XYZ file of C-alpha atoms in Angstrom:
444
model
C 22.903 39.187 -37.611
C 21.655 37.858 -34.100
C 22.773 34.415 -32.686
C 20.207 32.130 -31.194
C 20.670 31.076 -27.655
C 21.015 27.316 -27.402
C 21.476 26.848 -23.679
C 20.397 28.625 -20.273
C 22.581 28.166 -17.085
C 19.776 27.676 -14.205
C 22.243 26.556 -11.581
C 25.675 27.212 -10.568
C 28.059 30.214 -10.567
C 26.775 31.491 -13.745
C 23.307 31.201 -13.260
C 21.140 33.179 -15.716
C 23.902 33.084 -18.370
C 22.935 32.342 -22.144
C 24.971 30.257 -24.092
C 25.148 30.052 -27.887
C 26.861 27.070 -29.671
C 28.722 28.207 -32.883
C 29.194 26.182 -36.016
C 32.513 25.095 -34.798
C 31.034 24.056 -31.257
C 31.948 25.238 -27.825
C 34.316 23.768 -25.093
C 33.342 24.038 -21.400
C 35.541 23.757 -18.182
C 37.213 25.117 -15.332
C 40.251 26.473 -17.600
C 40.496 29.842 -19.157
C 41.422 28.240 -22.313
C 37.777 27.013 -22.940
C 35.316 28.844 -25.123
C 33.486 29.237 -21.969
C 35.188 29.021 -18.625
C 33.091 28.496 -15.427
C 34.487 28.929 -12.114
C 33.122 25.576 -10.555
C 35.464 23.698 -8.484
C 33.660 20.290 -9.299
C 34.324 20.876 -13.325
C 37.389 19.472 -14.837
C 39.852 21.993 -16.548
C 38.187 20.851 -20.043
C 34.996 19.245 -18.958
C 32.952 18.620 -22.033
C 32.102 20.024 -25.461
C 28.814 20.650 -27.351
C 28.633 20.966 -31.247
C 26.581 20.348 -34.349
C 26.350 16.996 -36.231
C 25.259 18.049 -39.965
C 21.525 17.221 -40.203
C 21.562 15.492 -36.644
C 21.275 18.601 -34.265
C 23.053 19.536 -31.103
C 25.322 16.918 -29.333
C 27.224 16.791 -26.221
C 30.686 14.862 -25.781
C 32.359 14.474 -22.234
C 36.059 15.105 -22.545
C 37.351 12.452 -19.805
C 36.010 14.626 -16.853
C 36.851 13.438 -13.272
C 33.164 13.892 -12.238
C 31.489 12.962 -15.324
C 28.460 14.619 -17.292
C 24.757 13.959 -16.700
C 22.252 14.260 -19.063
C 18.758 14.274 -17.330
C 20.465 12.368 -14.409
C 22.257 9.751 -16.209
C 26.067 9.851 -16.907
C 26.937 10.044 -20.606
C 30.048 10.247 -22.872
C 28.529 11.248 -26.051
C 24.829 11.762 -26.652
C 22.457 13.892 -28.716
C 20.777 16.612 -26.529
C 17.310 18.083 -27.280
C 15.353 21.080 -26.271
C 14.350 20.669 -22.531
C 17.226 18.335 -21.524
C 19.009 19.052 -18.354
C 22.796 18.876 -18.406
C 24.735 18.638 -15.026
C 28.504 19.808 -14.866
C 29.694 19.516 -11.419
C 27.560 22.295 -9.653
C 26.406 23.995 -12.778
C 23.030 22.897 -14.612
C 22.273 23.859 -18.037
C 19.103 23.587 -19.834
C 18.834 23.051 -23.624
C 16.431 25.493 -25.242
C 17.333 25.043 -28.826
C 18.888 21.983 -30.026
C 19.185 22.750 -33.886
C 21.445 25.137 -35.706
C 19.005 27.959 -35.431
C 20.938 30.945 -37.132
C 18.086 32.727 -38.836
C 18.629 32.844 -42.514
C 18.640 36.123 -44.374
C 15.525 37.577 -45.876
C 14.658 35.755 -48.933
C 13.836 38.961 -50.908
C 17.604 39.945 -50.353
C 18.453 37.099 -52.918
C 16.094 37.729 -55.571
C 16.997 38.656 -58.987
C 15.989 42.226 -60.154
C 12.606 42.444 -62.003
C 12.103 44.108 -65.326
C 12.924 43.605 -68.940
C 16.732 43.640 -68.433
C 16.883 41.496 -65.241
C 17.957 37.984 -65.272
C 14.372 36.903 -64.988
C 13.416 38.585 -68.075
C 12.116 36.085 -70.648
C 11.340 33.412 -67.915
C 7.883 32.443 -68.475
C 5.443 32.436 -65.422
C 5.155 29.586 -63.269
C 1.839 29.019 -61.764
C 2.028 27.255 -58.378
C -1.636 27.820 -57.686
C -1.199 30.376 -54.967
C -2.879 33.265 -56.704
C -5.949 34.957 -55.345
C -8.535 35.938 -57.496
C -8.595 39.710 -57.719
C -4.832 39.913 -56.708
C -2.529 42.465 -58.529
C -1.818 41.172 -61.943
C 1.702 43.071 -62.241
C 2.814 41.700 -58.722
C 1.918 37.980 -59.541
C 4.934 37.095 -61.680
C 7.423 38.598 -59.118
C 5.734 36.430 -56.286
C 5.844 33.333 -58.280
C 9.667 34.122 -58.971
C 10.426 34.580 -55.220
C 8.811 31.253 -54.460
C 10.716 29.518 -57.137
C 14.009 30.810 -55.835
C 12.945 29.969 -52.447
C 12.254 26.484 -53.418
C 15.430 25.991 -55.157
C 17.463 27.457 -52.299
C 15.806 24.834 -49.867
C 16.717 22.076 -52.351
C 20.350 23.274 -52.437
C 20.647 23.586 -48.550
C 19.327 19.721 -48.425
C 21.828 18.672 -51.076
C 24.740 20.258 -49.273
C 23.733 18.743 -45.938
C 23.165 15.208 -47.514
C 26.409 15.388 -49.725
C 28.854 14.654 -46.868
C 27.169 11.558 -45.874
C 27.007 10.511 -49.332
C 30.873 11.003 -49.950
C 31.368 8.761 -46.557
C 29.294 6.107 -47.676
C 30.898 5.998 -51.294
C 34.485 5.836 -49.113
C 33.156 3.094 -47.023
C 32.433 0.975 -50.092
C 35.611 1.858 -51.935
C 38.195 2.025 -49.609
C 39.636 -1.438 -48.593
C 39.670 -2.341 -44.955
C 42.730 -1.138 -43.087
C 45.029 -4.219 -42.201
C 44.980 -5.260 -38.616
C 47.889 -3.977 -36.657
C 50.817 -6.455 -36.756
C 51.902 -7.413 -33.283
C 55.299 -8.356 -32.368
C 55.726 -12.183 -32.129
C 56.994 -13.046 -28.795
C 59.932 -15.643 -29.101
C 59.354 -19.400 -28.481
C 60.517 -20.319 -25.112
C 60.953 -24.025 -23.398
C 62.802 -24.382 -20.368
C 63.323 -27.577 -18.471
C 64.760 -27.250 -14.793
C 65.657 -29.909 -12.282
C 67.492 -29.651 -8.856
C 68.195 -33.047 -7.114
C 69.507 -32.884 -3.007
C 70.223 -36.307 -2.224
C 71.833 -37.736 0.927
C 71.809 -41.030 2.995
C 68.749 -39.539 4.842
C 66.679 -37.883 2.200
C 65.932 -37.093 -1.434
C 64.648 -33.764 -2.529
C 63.722 -33.180 -6.141
C 61.993 -30.084 -7.677
C 61.318 -29.960 -11.294
C 59.840 -27.176 -13.343
C 58.998 -27.205 -16.993
C 57.582 -24.642 -19.292
C 56.447 -25.747 -22.849
C 53.577 -24.592 -25.087
C 52.836 -21.817 -22.668
C 52.206 -24.332 -19.562
C 53.850 -24.441 -16.347
C 54.242 -27.792 -14.606
C 56.077 -28.292 -11.264
C 56.638 -31.322 -9.360
C 58.114 -31.285 -5.966
C 59.117 -34.784 -4.007
C 60.577 -34.607 -0.230
C 60.760 -38.251 0.993
C 62.019 -37.173 4.406
C 58.849 -34.984 5.040
C 56.636 -37.175 2.783
C 55.523 -34.262 0.629
C 54.891 -34.739 -2.840
C 53.391 -31.765 -4.807
C 52.001 -31.474 -8.422
C 51.102 -28.165 -9.804
C 50.343 -27.046 -13.420
C 48.485 -23.838 -15.130
C 48.624 -21.924 -18.226
C 50.606 -18.783 -17.983
C 50.361 -15.647 -19.976
C 53.150 -15.471 -22.914
C 54.189 -11.910 -21.809
C 55.086 -13.503 -18.419
C 57.048 -16.358 -19.947
C 58.794 -13.959 -22.389
C 59.842 -11.886 -19.202
C 61.242 -14.945 -17.673
C 63.194 -15.568 -20.759
C 64.771 -12.328 -21.078
C 65.739 -12.246 -17.169
C 67.540 -15.650 -17.774
C 69.236 -14.600 -20.915
C 70.668 -11.478 -19.179
C 72.388 -13.648 -16.524
C 74.856 -14.764 -19.219
C 73.213 -18.164 -19.174
C 73.845 -19.045 -22.688
C 77.597 -18.079 -22.228
C 78.352 -20.620 -19.384
C 79.960 -24.138 -20.140
C 77.664 -27.066 -20.581
C 79.282 -29.277 -17.384
C 80.634 -28.477 -14.125
C 81.392 -31.621 -12.064
C 83.068 -32.303 -8.766
C 83.132 -34.857 -6.067
C 81.408 -34.793 -2.978
C 81.233 -38.222 -0.752
C 78.068 -39.174 0.490
C 75.777 -36.548 -1.292
C 74.548 -36.004 -4.687
C 73.600 -32.366 -5.688
C 72.353 -31.653 -9.074
C 71.104 -28.510 -10.900
C 70.299 -29.176 -14.716
C 68.827 -26.535 -16.690
C 68.115 -26.701 -20.608
C 66.620 -23.605 -22.373
C 65.284 -22.888 -25.771
C 65.006 -19.322 -26.899
C 63.893 -18.933 -30.209
C 66.562 -20.686 -32.370
C 69.069 -21.159 -29.556
C 69.043 -24.063 -27.097
C 71.637 -24.523 -24.295
C 72.071 -26.735 -21.415
C 74.173 -26.411 -18.275
C 74.542 -29.199 -15.705
C 76.225 -28.854 -12.161
C 77.009 -32.034 -10.279
C 78.500 -31.835 -6.955
C 80.208 -28.613 -7.815
C 79.906 -24.824 -6.893
C 77.265 -23.085 -9.099
C 78.682 -20.408 -11.062
C 77.195 -17.056 -10.646
C 75.199 -16.871 -14.101
C 73.763 -20.168 -12.902
C 72.812 -19.237 -9.608
C 70.968 -15.913 -11.058
C 69.192 -18.207 -13.730
C 67.982 -20.711 -10.968
C 66.916 -18.178 -8.630
C 64.827 -16.566 -11.285
C 63.090 -20.104 -12.351
C 62.540 -20.924 -8.753
C 60.924 -17.491 -8.045
C 58.813 -17.636 -11.182
C 57.475 -21.271 -10.007
C 56.719 -19.791 -6.483
C 55.046 -16.676 -7.726
C 52.932 -18.789 -10.328
C 51.873 -21.745 -8.323
C 52.249 -20.506 -4.663
C 54.833 -23.025 -3.289
C 56.775 -20.857 -0.938
C 55.481 -22.997 1.983
C 57.768 -25.751 1.016
C 60.686 -23.951 2.537
C 59.126 -24.104 5.823
C 59.372 -27.038 8.149
C 56.116 -29.174 8.505
C 55.741 -28.522 12.196
C 56.053 -24.942 11.924
C 53.645 -24.973 9.122
C 51.140 -26.839 11.384
C 51.561 -24.221 14.126
C 51.077 -21.176 11.767
C 47.872 -23.084 10.385
C 46.601 -23.398 14.086
C 47.088 -19.670 14.828
C 45.463 -18.658 11.593
C 42.343 -20.865 12.645
C 42.196 -19.464 15.939
C 42.357 -15.817 14.511
C 39.471 -16.812 11.904
C 37.168 -18.220 14.581
C 37.561 -14.945 16.925
C 36.655 -12.823 13.920
C 33.871 -14.798 12.862
C 32.566 -14.568 16.514
C 32.867 -10.546 16.103
C 31.333 -10.499 12.809
C 28.956 -8.232 14.054
C 31.536 -5.657 15.317
C 32.609 -4.499 12.429
C 31.611 -4.930 8.664
C 34.924 -6.139 7.536
C 35.387 -8.780 10.248
C 33.701 -11.715 8.211
C 35.931 -11.061 5.009
C 39.120 -11.012 7.280
C 37.805 -14.266 8.891
C 37.872 -15.791 5.298
C 41.565 -14.531 4.734
C 42.647 -15.877 7.899
C 41.065 -19.474 7.267
C 42.375 -19.366 3.750
C 45.845 -18.865 5.186
C 45.246 -21.696 7.623
C 44.177 -23.877 4.718
C 47.479 -22.788 2.548
C 49.890 -23.591 5.190
C 48.520 -27.189 5.210
C 48.442 -27.642 1.503
C 51.449 -29.687 1.519
C 51.254 -31.442 4.667
C 50.375 -35.178 4.669
C 48.696 -36.533 6.496
C 46.562 -33.549 7.412
C 46.399 -32.523 11.179
C 42.975 -33.288 13.075
C 41.877 -29.550 12.933
C 42.006 -29.455 9.158
C 38.316 -30.259 8.546
C 37.305 -27.574 10.976
C 39.325 -25.022 8.578
C 37.428 -26.124 5.529
C 34.018 -26.081 7.359
C 34.519 -22.593 9.134
C 35.726 -21.189 5.779
C 32.607 -22.304 4.068
C 30.217 -20.982 6.647
C 32.050 -17.790 6.569
C 31.772 -17.503 2.698
C 28.069 -18.205 2.849
C 27.219 -15.844 5.481
C 29.339 -13.069 3.772
C 27.223 -13.694 0.349
C 23.891 -13.728 2.521
C 25.104 -10.352 3.853
C 26.228 -8.827 0.557
C 22.726 -9.798 -1.254
C 20.779 -8.381 1.690
C 22.613 -4.888 1.686
C 22.847 -5.050 -2.024
C 19.114 -5.337 -2.314
C 18.560 -2.272 0.037
C 21.098 -0.164 -1.895
C 19.107 -0.742 -5.208
C 15.883 -0.257 -3.410
C 17.212 3.184 -2.265
C 18.464 4.188 -5.752
C 15.000 3.309 -7.388
C 13.414 5.700 -4.651
C 16.189 8.174 -5.454
C 16.946 8.112 -1.689
C 20.721 8.888 -2.472
C 21.786 9.292 1.083
C 20.505 6.016 2.150
C 21.823 4.350 -0.975
C 25.240 5.758 -0.469
C 25.273 4.430 3.113
C 24.504 0.749 2.060
C 27.026 1.048 -0.716
C 29.557 1.951 1.660
C 28.767 -0.989 3.891
C 29.232 -3.372 0.910
C 32.694 -1.568 0.171
C 33.639 -2.454 3.957
C 32.358 -5.906 4.011
C 34.463 -6.738 0.699
C 37.468 -4.527 0.914
C 39.313 -6.297 -2.067
C 39.325 -4.176 -5.037
C 39.554 -7.156 -7.468
C 36.525 -8.653 -6.108
C 33.501 -7.879 -8.639
C 31.149 -7.066 -5.627
C 33.712 -4.558 -4.508
C 34.061 -2.929 -8.071
C 30.120 -2.862 -8.587
C 29.522 -1.080 -5.383
C 32.354 1.483 -6.028
C 30.891 2.228 -9.529
C 27.479 2.684 -8.344
C 28.678 4.749 -5.016
C 30.306 7.142 -7.522
C 27.051 7.794 -9.509
C 25.100 8.070 -6.272
C 27.826 10.887 -4.815
C 27.083 12.866 -8.009
C 23.548 12.893 -7.509
C 23.959 13.958 -3.619
C 26.518 16.583 -4.852
C 23.485 18.124 -7.278
C 21.197 18.264 -4.357
C 23.344 20.233 -2.101
């Protein structure tokens, strides 16, 4: 029994080849383990699959390919395909010629019961379907009517068989209770209170960090340098849980509660209280060498505060911070003046000015050039956004005109102008550039 051709390869290594989709479907890719293996370097090893959905024709499903699957120029994951559709896989293009499971049925006559007195149709009254013509052979009329009757019954049976699975699914949907949501492991409750004080006749330095209810609060007071910092933010529970495990691993809960000593003229205190699930433990050290477990716990806590709130600059002398800020400002000004030399200079200028602002964050009073840092940074950000808007407009215009080469050029300018992958503008340009490059590849 002949199979019907469903697709024809119109471009690529197997141009002219005819593809028949079996009832089980066919998998296409570069690997020899596929139903259809195509030696096309732009294909993934297992690229896509074509299959029939009962009563819904021919469907295509992308198998997570590297270069994607296009239907009529648009990338798809799973889609119904119809006669006339163009499917592009790497350098290969397929055209759909038949979109249904068009396996020819056997001749109706082969399934008819034998006629005559002893046949299964004996004694069955003739059914007049109104199709007989005047003058037709009277002996042939009952047999023709029986053929039509059996054909009609067969068609009804086919429809019922095609519809039955959908009916069963609907019944299951109404009768099967919904699956319970997956149970997520609860993170232990963690609270931390940390205070470090370094006091002498010339200065008092106090650092306080508290974590409670998923919120981080930090206070820093440095009387000698006249720096007072207050920071707070919400922190992901997973990060707090990681910190809790790190502190627990230092042996904190095995330490004694009090370590005291004598040191004339100074007051140095480290005081940590931690609640982990049902356990609470406090360790306080006053004018005494810190035990190793407490040193590790304190380091983990201080590093956590620096990473989350960016307080590393507190460890640098104010005069050095001001010098670094001035150098960063000069670099930002130079890059801004050379913004037409390279697409990325404007973005680099913003980074330099942001660094200058960060150095001066804890300095009071601010130096006289602080206002220039803020003003120049605002100008750079405005100019970069204006440049992005102009170039993005030209890129989208080129896409609408299907000028793929020009579109790719503008999108690369966007990527060079804003190289930060975490920036939405960069991510949008990258996604669109991938699609444009696929179009360029199909035109070669």
